[in-house]
mmCIF file of C-alpha atoms (C1' of nucleotides) in Angstrom:
data_model
loop_
_atom_site.group_PDB
_atom_site.id
_atom_site.type_symbol
_atom_site.label_atom_id
_atom_site.label_comp_id
_atom_site.label_asym_id
_atom_site.label_seq_id
_atom_site.Cartn_x
_atom_site.Cartn_y
_atom_site.Cartn_z
ATOM 1 C CA MET A 1 -58.884 7.039 -41.281
ATOM 2 C CA ARG A 2 -62.180 6.446 -39.597
ATOM 3 C CA TYR A 3 -64.774 9.250 -39.787
ATOM 4 C CA ASP A 4 -64.997 9.843 -36.052
ATOM 5 C CA ALA A 5 -61.337 10.027 -35.713
ATOM 6 C CA GLU A 6 -61.096 12.585 -38.510
ATOM 7 C CA VAL A 7 -63.742 14.704 -36.740
ATOM 8 C CA ASN A 8 -61.936 14.431 -33.423
ATOM 9 C CA ARG A 9 -58.676 15.465 -35.018
ATOM 10 C CA ALA A 10 -60.168 18.474 -36.691
ATOM 11 C CA ARG A 11 -61.882 19.470 -33.441
ATOM 12 C CA ILE A 12 -58.665 19.100 -31.473
ATOM 13 C CA ILE A 13 -56.895 21.374 -33.979
ATOM 14 C CA ALA A 14 -59.556 24.011 -33.891
ATOM 15 C CA VAL A 15 -59.862 24.015 -30.126
ATOM 16 C CA ALA A 16 -56.033 24.006 -29.497
ATOM 17 C CA ARG A 17 -55.469 26.999 -31.867
ATOM 18 C CA HIS A 18 -58.004 29.008 -30.075
ATOM 19 C CA ALA A 19 -56.965 27.981 -26.646
ATOM 20 C CA LEU A 20 -53.100 28.351 -27.223
ATOM 21 C CA ALA A 21 -53.679 31.830 -28.427
ATOM 22 C CA GLN A 22 -54.898 32.792 -24.951
ATOM 23 C CA ASP A 23 -52.444 30.704 -22.928
ATOM 24 C CA PRO A 24 -49.359 29.692 -24.962
ATOM 25 C CA ASN A 25 -48.215 27.322 -22.217
ATOM 26 C CA LEU A 26 -51.496 25.262 -22.058
ATOM 27 C CA THR A 27 -50.794 21.502 -21.847
ATOM 28 C CA LEU A 28 -52.414 18.659 -23.665
ATOM 29 C CA LYS A 29 -54.675 17.523 -20.926
ATOM 30 C CA PRO A 30 -56.795 20.716 -20.688
ATOM 31 C CA ILE A 31 -56.884 20.926 -24.448
ATOM 32 C CA ALA A 32 -58.256 17.425 -24.646
ATOM 33 C CA GLU A 33 -60.918 18.352 -22.062
ATOM 34 C CA LEU A 34 -61.815 21.435 -24.009
ATOM 35 C CA ALA A 35 -62.196 19.421 -27.202
ATOM 36 C CA GLY A 36 -64.440 16.809 -25.285
ATOM 37 C CA VAL A 37 -62.068 13.961 -25.854
ATOM 38 C CA GLY A 38 -59.839 11.816 -23.617
ATOM 39 C CA PRO A 39 -56.068 12.541 -23.376
ATOM 40 C CA GLY A 40 -55.168 9.370 -25.073
ATOM 41 C CA THR A 41 -57.116 10.634 -28.127
ATOM 42 C CA VAL A 42 -54.941 13.651 -28.400
ATOM 43 C CA TYR A 43 -51.771 11.630 -27.786
ATOM 44 C CA ARG A 44 -52.686 9.186 -30.651
ATOM 45 C CA HIS A 45 -53.156 12.015 -33.196
ATOM 46 C CA PHE A 46 -50.148 14.112 -31.956
ATOM 47 C CA PRO A 47 -47.318 11.974 -30.272
ATOM 48 C CA SER A 48 -46.185 14.958 -28.323
ATOM 49 C CA ARG A 49 -47.036 18.588 -27.608
ATOM 50 C CA GLU A 50 -44.314 19.515 -30.114
ATOM 51 C CA HIS A 51 -46.100 17.535 -32.967
ATOM 52 C CA LEU A 52 -49.421 19.339 -32.247
ATOM 53 C CA LEU A 53 -47.596 22.806 -32.290
ATOM 54 C CA LEU A 54 -45.839 22.057 -35.592
ATOM 55 C CA THR A 55 -49.131 20.973 -37.124
ATOM 56 C CA LEU A 56 -50.809 24.071 -36.022
ATOM 57 C CA TYR A 57 -48.072 26.516 -36.948
ATOM 58 C CA THR A 58 -46.530 25.041 -40.098
ATOM 59 C CA GLY A 59 -47.118 28.375 -41.837
ATOM 60 C CA GLU A 60 -44.882 30.296 -39.376
ATOM 61 C CA VAL A 61 -42.002 27.841 -40.064
ATOM 62 C CA GLU A 62 -42.648 27.980 -43.760
ATOM 63 C CA ALA A 63 -42.394 31.811 -43.793
ATOM 64 C CA LEU A 64 -38.745 31.492 -42.766
ATOM 65 C CA LEU A 65 -38.124 29.537 -45.990
ATOM 66 C CA ASP A 66 -38.847 32.456 -48.288
ATOM 67 C CA THR A 67 -35.524 34.094 -48.612
ATOM 68 C CA ALA A 68 -35.895 34.774 -52.307
ATOM 69 C CA SER A 69 -38.309 37.660 -51.860
ATOM 70 C CA LEU A 70 -35.923 39.247 -49.263
ATOM 71 C CA LEU A 71 -33.003 38.835 -51.697
ATOM 72 C CA VAL A 72 -34.765 40.594 -54.562
ATOM 73 C CA ARG A 73 -35.782 43.552 -52.467
ATOM 74 C CA HIS A 74 -32.664 44.121 -50.486
ATOM 75 C CA GLU A 75 -28.885 43.813 -50.740
ATOM 76 C CA PRO A 76 -27.625 40.610 -49.236
ATOM 77 C CA ARG A 77 -26.489 41.940 -45.866
ATOM 78 C CA GLU A 78 -29.666 43.771 -45.310
ATOM 79 C CA ALA A 79 -31.687 40.724 -46.340
ATOM 80 C CA LEU A 80 -29.857 38.679 -43.805
ATOM 81 C CA ARG A 81 -30.413 41.246 -41.193
ATOM 82 C CA ARG A 82 -34.203 41.276 -41.870
ATOM 83 C CA TRP A 83 -34.363 37.523 -41.757
ATOM 84 C CA LEU A 84 -32.735 37.394 -38.358
ATOM 85 C CA GLU A 85 -34.983 40.231 -37.176
ATOM 86 C CA GLN A 86 -37.950 38.100 -38.309
ATOM 87 C CA LEU A 87 -36.496 35.260 -36.215
ATOM 88 C CA ALA A 88 -36.005 37.498 -33.170
ATOM 89 C CA ALA A 89 -39.632 38.913 -33.493
ATOM 90 C CA HIS A 90 -40.836 35.252 -33.189
ATOM 91 C CA GLY A 91 -38.789 34.682 -30.119
ATOM 92 C CA ARG A 92 -40.000 37.788 -28.433
ATOM 93 C CA THR A 93 -43.719 36.795 -28.468
ATOM 94 C CA GLY A 94 -43.329 33.666 -26.447
ATOM 95 C CA SER A 95 -46.441 32.615 -28.134
ATOM 96 C CA ALA A 96 -47.229 28.960 -28.979
ATOM 97 C CA ALA A 97 -46.252 29.713 -32.633
ATOM 98 C CA SER A 98 -42.906 30.867 -31.349
ATOM 99 C CA GLN A 99 -42.454 27.620 -29.421
ATOM 100 C CA ALA A 100 -43.197 25.778 -32.618
ATOM 101 C CA VAL A 101 -40.602 27.699 -34.566
ATOM 102 C CA ARG A 102 -38.127 27.074 -31.756
ATOM 103 C CA ALA A 103 -38.848 23.317 -31.651
ATOM 104 C CA ALA A 104 -38.711 23.098 -35.507
ATOM 105 C CA LEU A 105 -35.276 24.714 -35.469
ATOM 106 C CA GLN A 106 -33.656 22.943 -32.573
ATOM 107 C CA SER A 107 -34.954 19.351 -32.986
ATOM 108 C CA HIS A 108 -32.451 18.404 -35.814
ATOM 109 C CA GLY A 109 -35.445 17.184 -37.971
ATOM 110 C CA PRO A 110 -36.436 17.849 -41.586
ATOM 111 C CA HIS A 111 -37.820 21.382 -40.563
ATOM 112 C CA SER A 112 -34.485 22.280 -39.129
ATOM 113 C CA ALA A 113 -32.689 21.184 -42.270
ATOM 114 C CA ARG A 114 -35.017 23.285 -44.462
ATOM 115 C CA VAL A 115 -34.644 26.385 -42.516
ATOM 116 C CA ARG A 116 -30.769 25.934 -42.390
ATOM 117 C CA GLY A 117 -31.064 25.559 -46.238
ATOM 118 C CA ALA A 118 -32.865 28.881 -46.448
ATOM 119 C CA LEU A 119 -30.458 30.628 -44.262
ATOM 120 C CA ASP A 120 -27.596 29.013 -46.369
ATOM 121 C CA GLU A 121 -28.978 30.901 -49.406
ATOM 122 C CA LEU A 122 -28.723 34.226 -47.602
ATOM 123 C CA LEU A 123 -25.284 33.500 -46.416
ATOM 124 C CA ALA A 124 -24.189 32.470 -49.866
ATOM 125 C CA ALA A 125 -25.452 35.656 -51.356
ATOM 126 C CA CYS A 126 -23.721 37.760 -48.608
ATOM 127 C CA ARG A 127 -20.515 35.700 -49.352
ATOM 128 C CA LYS A 128 -20.689 36.258 -53.003
ATOM 129 C CA ALA A 129 -21.069 40.074 -52.381
ATOM 130 C CA GLU A 130 -18.020 39.788 -49.965
ATOM 131 C CA GLN A 131 -20.243 41.086 -47.151
ATOM 132 C CA LEU A 132 -19.719 38.141 -44.852
ATOM 133 C CA ARG A 133 -16.845 36.405 -43.078
ATOM 134 C CA THR A 134 -15.920 33.325 -44.873
ATOM 135 C CA ASP A 135 -15.810 30.682 -42.147
ATOM 136 C CA VAL A 136 -19.370 30.736 -40.792
ATOM 137 C CA THR A 137 -22.136 28.054 -41.344
ATOM 138 C CA SER A 138 -25.947 28.427 -41.106
ATOM 139 C CA GLY A 139 -25.833 25.975 -38.108
ATOM 140 C CA GLU A 140 -23.465 28.352 -36.254
ATOM 141 C CA VAL A 141 -25.708 31.450 -37.055
ATOM 142 C CA LEU A 142 -28.733 29.512 -35.494
ATOM 143 C CA VAL A 143 -26.786 28.580 -32.445
ATOM 144 C CA LEU A 144 -25.747 32.179 -32.084
ATOM 145 C CA MET A 145 -29.245 33.234 -32.276
ATOM 146 C CA SER A 146 -30.348 30.983 -29.318
ATOM 147 C CA TYR A 147 -30.758 34.168 -27.278
ATOM 148 C CA VAL A 148 -33.936 35.114 -28.998
ATOM 149 C CA TRP A 149 -35.810 32.299 -27.257
ATOM 150 C CA ASN A 150 -34.757 33.522 -23.846
ATOM 151 C CA THR A 151 -35.099 37.221 -23.548
ATOM 152 C CA CYS A 152 -37.773 39.584 -24.457
ATOM 153 C CA GLY A 153 -36.657 43.203 -24.182
ATOM 154 C CA GLU A 154 -36.781 44.785 -27.689
ATOM 155 C CA PRO A 155 -34.102 47.387 -27.236
ATOM 156 C CA VAL A 156 -31.675 44.886 -25.921
ATOM 157 C CA GLY A 157 -32.587 42.462 -28.734
ATOM 158 C CA ASP A 158 -31.720 45.153 -31.211
ATOM 159 C CA ARG A 159 -28.505 46.049 -29.771
ATOM 160 C CA VAL A 160 -27.493 42.302 -29.491
ATOM 161 C CA LEU A 161 -28.420 41.773 -33.111
ATOM 162 C CA ASN A 162 -26.083 44.615 -34.070
ATOM 163 C CA ILE A 163 -23.304 42.738 -32.276
ATOM 164 C CA VAL A 164 -24.217 39.481 -34.027
ATOM 165 C CA MET A 165 -24.257 41.189 -37.464
ATOM 166 C CA ASP A 166 -20.830 42.843 -36.820
ATOM 167 C CA GLY A 167 -19.357 39.550 -35.707
ATOM 168 C CA LEU A 168 -20.767 37.754 -38.846
ATOM 169 C CA CYS A 169 -19.493 40.431 -41.191
ATOM 170 C CA ARG A 170 -16.106 40.816 -39.521
ATOM 171 C CA ASP A 171 -13.388 40.556 -42.114
ATOM 172 C CA PRO A 172 -10.200 42.505 -42.873
ATOM 173 C CA ARG A 173 -11.619 43.797 -46.106
ATOM 174 C CA LEU A 174 -14.965 45.034 -44.834
ATOM 175 C CA MET B 1 -32.602 25.674 14.095
ATOM 176 C CA ARG B 2 -33.571 22.419 15.773
ATOM 177 C CA TYR B 3 -31.072 19.687 15.876
ATOM 178 C CA ASP B 4 -32.874 17.119 13.802
ATOM 179 C CA ALA B 5 -33.663 19.770 11.133
ATOM 180 C CA GLU B 6 -29.934 20.590 11.069
ATOM 181 C CA VAL B 7 -29.041 16.914 10.535
ATOM 182 C CA ASN B 8 -31.667 16.504 7.855
ATOM 183 C CA ARG B 9 -30.504 19.541 5.995
ATOM 184 C CA ALA B 10 -26.924 18.273 6.061
ATOM 185 C CA ARG B 11 -27.915 14.861 4.912
ATOM 186 C CA ILE B 12 -30.013 16.287 1.990
ATOM 187 C CA ILE B 13 -27.037 18.326 0.889
ATOM 188 C CA ALA B 14 -24.627 15.364 0.964
ATOM 189 C CA VAL B 15 -27.037 12.991 -0.624
ATOM 190 C CA ALA B 16 -28.051 15.515 -3.308
ATOM 191 C CA ARG B 17 -24.412 16.294 -4.200
ATOM 192 C CA HIS B 18 -23.706 12.617 -4.790
ATOM 193 C CA ALA B 19 -26.795 11.834 -6.640
ATOM 194 C CA LEU B 20 -26.850 14.791 -8.890
ATOM 195 C CA ALA B 21 -23.355 14.043 -9.916
ATOM 196 C CA GLN B 22 -24.615 10.865 -11.486
ATOM 197 C CA ASP B 23 -28.012 12.228 -12.847
ATOM 198 C CA PRO B 24 -28.039 16.027 -13.295
ATOM 199 C CA ASN B 25 -31.745 15.973 -14.004
ATOM 200 C CA LEU B 26 -32.749 14.132 -10.815
ATOM 201 C CA THR B 27 -35.812 15.816 -9.184
ATOM 202 C CA LEU B 28 -36.431 16.670 -5.576
ATOM 203 C CA LYS B 29 -38.696 13.686 -4.792
ATOM 204 C CA PRO B 30 -36.013 10.856 -5.469
ATOM 205 C CA ILE B 31 -33.502 12.930 -3.587
ATOM 206 C CA ALA B 32 -35.815 13.192 -0.595
ATOM 207 C CA GLU B 33 -36.359 9.446 -0.737
ATOM 208 C CA LEU B 34 -32.512 8.723 -0.958
ATOM 209 C CA ALA B 35 -32.065 11.037 1.977
ATOM 210 C CA GLY B 36 -34.714 9.236 3.916
ATOM 211 C CA VAL B 37 -36.994 12.145 4.464
ATOM 212 C CA GLY B 38 -40.450 13.278 3.195
ATOM 213 C CA PRO B 39 -40.597 15.534 0.074
ATOM 214 C CA GLY B 40 -42.028 18.370 2.316
ATOM 215 C CA THR B 41 -38.831 18.334 4.370
ATOM 216 C CA VAL B 42 -36.693 18.942 1.384
ATOM 217 C CA TYR B 43 -39.153 21.657 0.234
ATOM 218 C CA ARG B 44 -38.898 23.478 3.559
ATOM 219 C CA HIS B 45 -35.130 23.635 3.520
ATOM 220 C CA PHE B 46 -34.896 24.465 -0.185
ATOM 221 C CA PRO B 47 -37.973 26.348 -1.648
ATOM 222 C CA SER B 48 -37.194 25.104 -5.114
ATOM 223 C CA ARG B 49 -34.865 23.005 -7.052
ATOM 224 C CA GLU B 50 -33.005 26.040 -7.996
ATOM 225 C CA HIS B 51 -32.309 26.989 -4.369
ATOM 226 C CA LEU B 52 -30.871 23.583 -3.761
ATOM 227 C CA LEU B 53 -28.605 23.828 -6.789
ATOM 228 C CA LEU B 54 -27.389 27.269 -5.803
ATOM 229 C CA THR B 55 -26.594 26.019 -2.328
ATOM 230 C CA LEU B 56 -24.678 23.073 -3.567
ATOM 231 C CA TYR B 57 -22.706 24.877 -6.216
ATOM 232 C CA THR B 58 -22.067 28.347 -4.807
ATOM 233 C CA GLY B 59 -18.396 27.811 -5.529
ATOM 234 C CA GLU B 60 -18.883 27.478 -9.320
ATOM 235 C CA VAL B 61 -20.831 30.826 -9.329
ATOM 236 C CA GLU B 62 -18.185 32.440 -7.033
ATOM 237 C CA ALA B 63 -15.418 31.343 -9.509
ATOM 238 C CA LEU B 64 -16.957 33.536 -12.206
ATOM 239 C CA LEU B 65 -16.338 36.621 -9.831
ATOM 240 C CA ASP B 66 -12.656 36.285 -9.824
ATOM 241 C CA THR B 67 -11.868 38.597 -12.826
ATOM 242 C CA ALA B 68 -8.769 40.127 -11.054
ATOM 243 C CA SER B 69 -6.562 37.164 -11.515
ATOM 244 C CA LEU B 70 -7.484 37.023 -15.197
ATOM 245 C CA LEU B 71 -6.624 40.705 -15.690
ATOM 246 C CA VAL B 72 -3.187 40.472 -14.046
ATOM 247 C CA ARG B 73 -2.247 37.526 -16.188
ATOM 248 C CA HIS B 74 -3.678 38.615 -19.490
ATOM 249 C CA GLU B 75 -4.291 41.566 -21.622
ATOM 250 C CA PRO B 76 -7.954 42.834 -21.393
ATOM 251 C CA ARG B 77 -9.213 41.160 -24.604
ATOM 252 C CA GLU B 78 -7.568 37.825 -23.790
ATOM 253 C CA ALA B 79 -8.956 37.958 -20.264
ATOM 254 C CA LEU B 80 -12.368 38.557 -21.595
ATOM 255 C CA ARG B 81 -12.137 35.695 -24.012
ATOM 256 C CA ARG B 82 -10.936 33.303 -21.279
ATOM 257 C CA TRP B 83 -13.864 34.323 -18.987
ATOM 258 C CA LEU B 84 -16.397 33.746 -21.760
ATOM 259 C CA GLU B 85 -14.718 30.261 -22.450
ATOM 260 C CA GLN B 86 -15.068 29.468 -18.742
ATOM 261 C CA LEU B 87 -18.714 30.225 -19.106
ATOM 262 C CA ALA B 88 -19.010 28.050 -22.251
ATOM 263 C CA ALA B 89 -17.146 25.196 -20.617
ATOM 264 C CA HIS B 90 -19.875 25.170 -17.868
ATOM 265 C CA GLY B 91 -22.668 25.160 -20.341
ATOM 266 C CA ARG B 92 -21.147 22.144 -22.327
ATOM 267 C CA THR B 93 -21.200 19.796 -19.306
ATOM 268 C CA GLY B 94 -24.950 20.024 -18.659
ATOM 269 C CA SER B 95 -24.151 19.067 -15.170
ATOM 270 C CA ALA B 96 -26.169 20.068 -12.172
ATOM 271 C CA ALA B 97 -23.434 22.683 -11.476
ATOM 272 C CA SER B 98 -24.036 24.023 -14.972
ATOM 273 C CA GLN B 99 -27.768 24.264 -14.244
ATOM 274 C CA ALA B 100 -26.904 26.225 -11.143
ATOM 275 C CA VAL B 101 -24.781 28.714 -12.907
ATOM 276 C CA ARG B 102 -27.402 29.137 -15.569
ATOM 277 C CA ALA B 103 -30.061 29.834 -12.999
ATOM 278 C CA ALA B 104 -27.805 32.289 -11.049
ATOM 279 C CA LEU B 105 -27.209 34.264 -14.216
ATOM 280 C CA GLN B 106 -30.704 34.278 -15.589
ATOM 281 C CA SER B 107 -32.937 34.794 -12.499
ATOM 282 C CA HIS B 108 -32.176 38.552 -12.089
ATOM 283 C CA GLY B 109 -31.323 37.928 -8.469
ATOM 284 C CA PRO B 110 -28.331 39.086 -6.505
ATOM 285 C CA HIS B 111 -26.096 36.295 -7.957
ATOM 286 C CA SER B 112 -26.903 37.657 -11.462
ATOM 287 C CA ALA B 113 -25.990 41.261 -10.358
ATOM 288 C CA ARG B 114 -22.645 40.171 -8.874
ATOM 289 C CA VAL B 115 -21.718 38.215 -12.045
ATOM 290 C CA ARG B 116 -22.584 41.272 -14.181
ATOM 291 C CA GLY B 117 -20.440 43.327 -11.974
ATOM 292 C CA ALA B 118 -17.556 40.997 -12.590
ATOM 293 C CA LEU B 119 -18.013 41.017 -16.236
ATOM 294 C CA ASP B 120 -18.328 44.782 -16.205
ATOM 295 C CA GLU B 121 -14.831 44.939 -14.766
ATOM 296 C CA LEU B 122 -13.479 42.881 -17.778
ATOM 297 C CA LEU B 123 -15.435 45.119 -20.201
ATOM 298 C CA ALA B 124 -14.185 48.275 -18.568
ATOM 299 C CA ALA B 125 -10.552 47.052 -18.859
ATOM 300 C CA CYS B 126 -11.118 46.250 -22.494
ATOM 301 C CA ARG B 127 -12.602 49.624 -23.129
ATOM 302 C CA LYS B 128 -9.840 51.497 -21.407
ATOM 303 C CA ALA B 129 -7.421 49.634 -23.717
ATOM 304 C CA GLU B 130 -9.636 50.495 -26.670
ATOM 305 C CA GLN B 131 -10.208 46.874 -27.474
ATOM 306 C CA LEU B 132 -13.948 46.931 -27.188
ATOM 307 C CA ARG B 133 -16.895 48.500 -28.984
ATOM 308 C CA THR B 134 -18.169 51.380 -26.824
ATOM 309 C CA ASP B 135 -21.815 50.768 -26.750
ATOM 310 C CA VAL B 136 -22.090 47.250 -25.221
ATOM 311 C CA THR B 137 -23.212 46.365 -21.624
ATOM 312 C CA SER B 138 -22.512 43.214 -19.517
ATOM 313 C CA GLY B 139 -26.115 42.409 -19.667
ATOM 314 C CA GLU B 140 -26.098 42.262 -23.451
ATOM 315 C CA VAL B 141 -23.019 40.002 -23.422
ATOM 316 C CA LEU B 142 -24.714 37.579 -21.187
ATOM 317 C CA VAL B 143 -27.778 37.576 -23.409
ATOM 318 C CA LEU B 144 -25.557 36.918 -26.445
ATOM 319 C CA MET B 145 -23.935 34.012 -24.579
ATOM 320 C CA SER B 146 -27.281 32.240 -24.118
ATOM 321 C CA TYR B 147 -26.249 29.747 -26.644
ATOM 322 C CA VAL B 148 -23.800 28.064 -24.338
ATOM 323 C CA TRP B 149 -26.816 26.559 -22.374
ATOM 324 C CA ASN B 150 -28.281 24.952 -25.424
ATOM 325 C CA THR B 151 -25.652 23.364 -27.569
ATOM 326 C CA CYS B 152 -22.784 21.101 -26.566
ATOM 327 C CA GLY B 153 -20.423 20.610 -29.592
ATOM 328 C CA GLU B 154 -17.077 21.907 -28.678
ATOM 329 C CA PRO B 155 -15.794 22.847 -32.245
ATOM 330 C CA VAL B 156 -19.028 24.679 -32.950
ATOM 331 C CA GLY B 157 -18.845 26.454 -29.575
ATOM 332 C CA ASP B 158 -15.375 27.660 -30.346
ATOM 333 C CA ARG B 159 -16.274 29.106 -33.704
ATOM 334 C CA VAL B 160 -19.321 30.819 -32.335
ATOM 335 C CA LEU B 161 -17.288 32.343 -29.557
ATOM 336 C CA ASN B 162 -14.922 33.750 -32.344
ATOM 337 C CA ILE B 163 -17.978 35.517 -33.886
ATOM 338 C CA VAL B 164 -19.082 36.801 -30.571
ATOM 339 C CA MET B 165 -15.560 38.127 -29.794
ATOM 340 C CA ASP B 166 -15.309 39.813 -33.227
ATOM 341 C CA GLY B 167 -18.728 41.280 -32.780
ATOM 342 C CA LEU B 168 -17.879 42.626 -29.502
ATOM 343 C CA CYS B 169 -14.589 44.164 -30.618
ATOM 344 C CA ARG B 170 -16.011 45.617 -33.764
ATOM 345 C CA ASP B 171 -14.841 49.193 -34.073
ATOM 346 C CA PRO B 172 -13.613 51.394 -36.928
ATOM 347 C CA ARG B 173 -10.286 51.735 -35.187
ATOM 348 C CA LEU B 174 -9.609 48.142 -34.250
ATOM 349 C "C1'" DA C 1 -58.946 -2.889 -37.022
ATOM 350 C "C1'" DC C 2 -59.010 1.251 -34.960
ATOM 351 C "C1'" DC C 3 -60.231 4.602 -31.465
ATOM 352 C "C1'" DT C 4 -60.860 5.633 -26.620
ATOM 353 C "C1'" DG C 5 -60.378 7.125 -21.838
ATOM 354 C "C1'" DA C 6 -59.722 5.177 -17.119
ATOM 355 C "C1'" DA C 7 -55.559 4.130 -14.887
ATOM 356 C "C1'" DC C 8 -50.702 4.413 -13.927
ATOM 357 C "C1'" DA C 9 -46.301 6.600 -12.491
ATOM 358 C "C1'" DC C 10 -44.498 10.571 -12.029
ATOM 359 C "C1'" DC C 11 -44.005 15.727 -10.888
ATOM 360 C "C1'" DG C 12 -44.211 20.286 -7.351
ATOM 361 C "C1'" DT C 13 -46.649 21.792 -3.410
ATOM 362 C "C1'" DT C 14 -49.395 22.195 0.984
ATOM 363 C "C1'" DC C 15 -50.985 21.846 5.607
ATOM 364 C "C1'" DA C 16 -53.014 19.008 9.220
ATOM 365 C "C1'" DA C 17 -50.868 16.206 12.431
ATOM 366 C "C1'" DG C 18 -47.153 15.222 15.156
ATOM 367 C "C1'" DT C 19 -42.989 15.955 18.679
ATOM 368 C "C1'" DA D 1 -42.606 26.455 17.783
ATOM 369 C "C1'" DC D 2 -41.003 23.907 14.411
ATOM 370 C "C1'" DC D 3 -40.628 20.042 11.584
ATOM 371 C "C1'" DT D 4 -42.835 16.251 8.950
ATOM 372 C "C1'" DG D 5 -44.868 13.464 5.251
ATOM 373 C "C1'" DA D 6 -49.488 11.782 3.745
ATOM 374 C "C1'" DA D 7 -52.433 13.955 0.479
ATOM 375 C "C1'" DC D 8 -53.628 16.951 -3.296
ATOM 376 C "C1'" DA D 9 -53.702 18.603 -8.009
ATOM 377 C "C1'" DC D 10 -51.244 18.366 -11.744
ATOM 378 C "C1'" DC D 11 -48.259 16.337 -15.792
ATOM 379 C "C1'" DG D 12 -47.237 12.696 -19.904
ATOM 380 C "C1'" DT D 13 -48.082 8.087 -21.259
ATOM 381 C "C1'" DT D 14 -50.207 3.510 -21.886
ATOM 382 C "C1'" DC D 15 -53.168 -0.443 -22.964
ATOM 383 C "C1'" DA D 16 -57.355 -3.144 -21.786
ATOM 384 C "C1'" DA D 17 -61.848 -2.290 -23.115
ATOM 385 C "C1'" DG D 18 -65.008 -0.940 -26.276
ATOM 386 C "C1'" DT D 19 -67.296 -0.029 -31.244
#
DNA sequence: ACCTGAACACCGTTCAAGT
DNA sequence: ACCTGAACACCGTTCAAGT
């Protein structure tokens, strides 16, 4: 890659991170202007707003992959609940990072597959401990969690998560 | 209202109903053009796309208010499930009518309050029959149902609704 | 060869000009 | 007095023109 392009890309990323922290819904045009480049330059480096967000907030998506540390510290059911709470906490913020996580999960790409894999580990652990209904998949759990992207109220979110957890664990034996 | 305005309003509604049936995501500009009026004319009659949709599809929202006929034909729990299935069926279509129902429910306006009231009747019936957890509100149920606006797959939707129903009915006694 | 940004085709919204 | 639509300020995207 040419040197000037490298510089521009780095500048766009730095400026975007700073600007999006203040206004999560800022569009690419103003970001380009703040970075001192034309809109086409941003578009070349990042084909869409979603690509830029995923580049900026890879770490937040990666954090969802670490199920191992949850499983060593908690029993399976509690580990699952804490993972889902982590997801809900993201949704509540409405931040650009939250938008990135949402995009990663819903766009059926490699990110989504990896997160589903992580959740599968949690579900498998719960199933092994007989703390989970037997007929549920990670994809269905993520669909069920869609609500976290819409609403913000924390008390409501907690109560809804209780319902989700009870639905997931529903089983004659439990 | 002046006669020409009345004519224009009727024409906009007729054209919009026809055009939105073919492309649910059609915007107000093309609708105005198809109706042979300027965009400001549409904007005057309908302050936003949402207002137009709610005017066109009032019937679909009203249909959600008829809980009485569900309750006379089914036991409370089954009535609740059918009502939620009706909601999910709307979401699956992605039609303009579905967008209207979504807007009505989520915009915290009078429509939303009336639908919550209808759902409250179902929940009260279930509670009276001891077929429902005691700590859930209609607002929380609607939050939980957010997923219906995102995903489309019917089999997944059915399985997720099972989880929701089990979560809602979770109770030591049941 | 690769990057750039003026230009294009849209969007929602407004308000001066009409009747 | 009320309705109208050209005009405005945006958006995402492209591709001829630069280096």
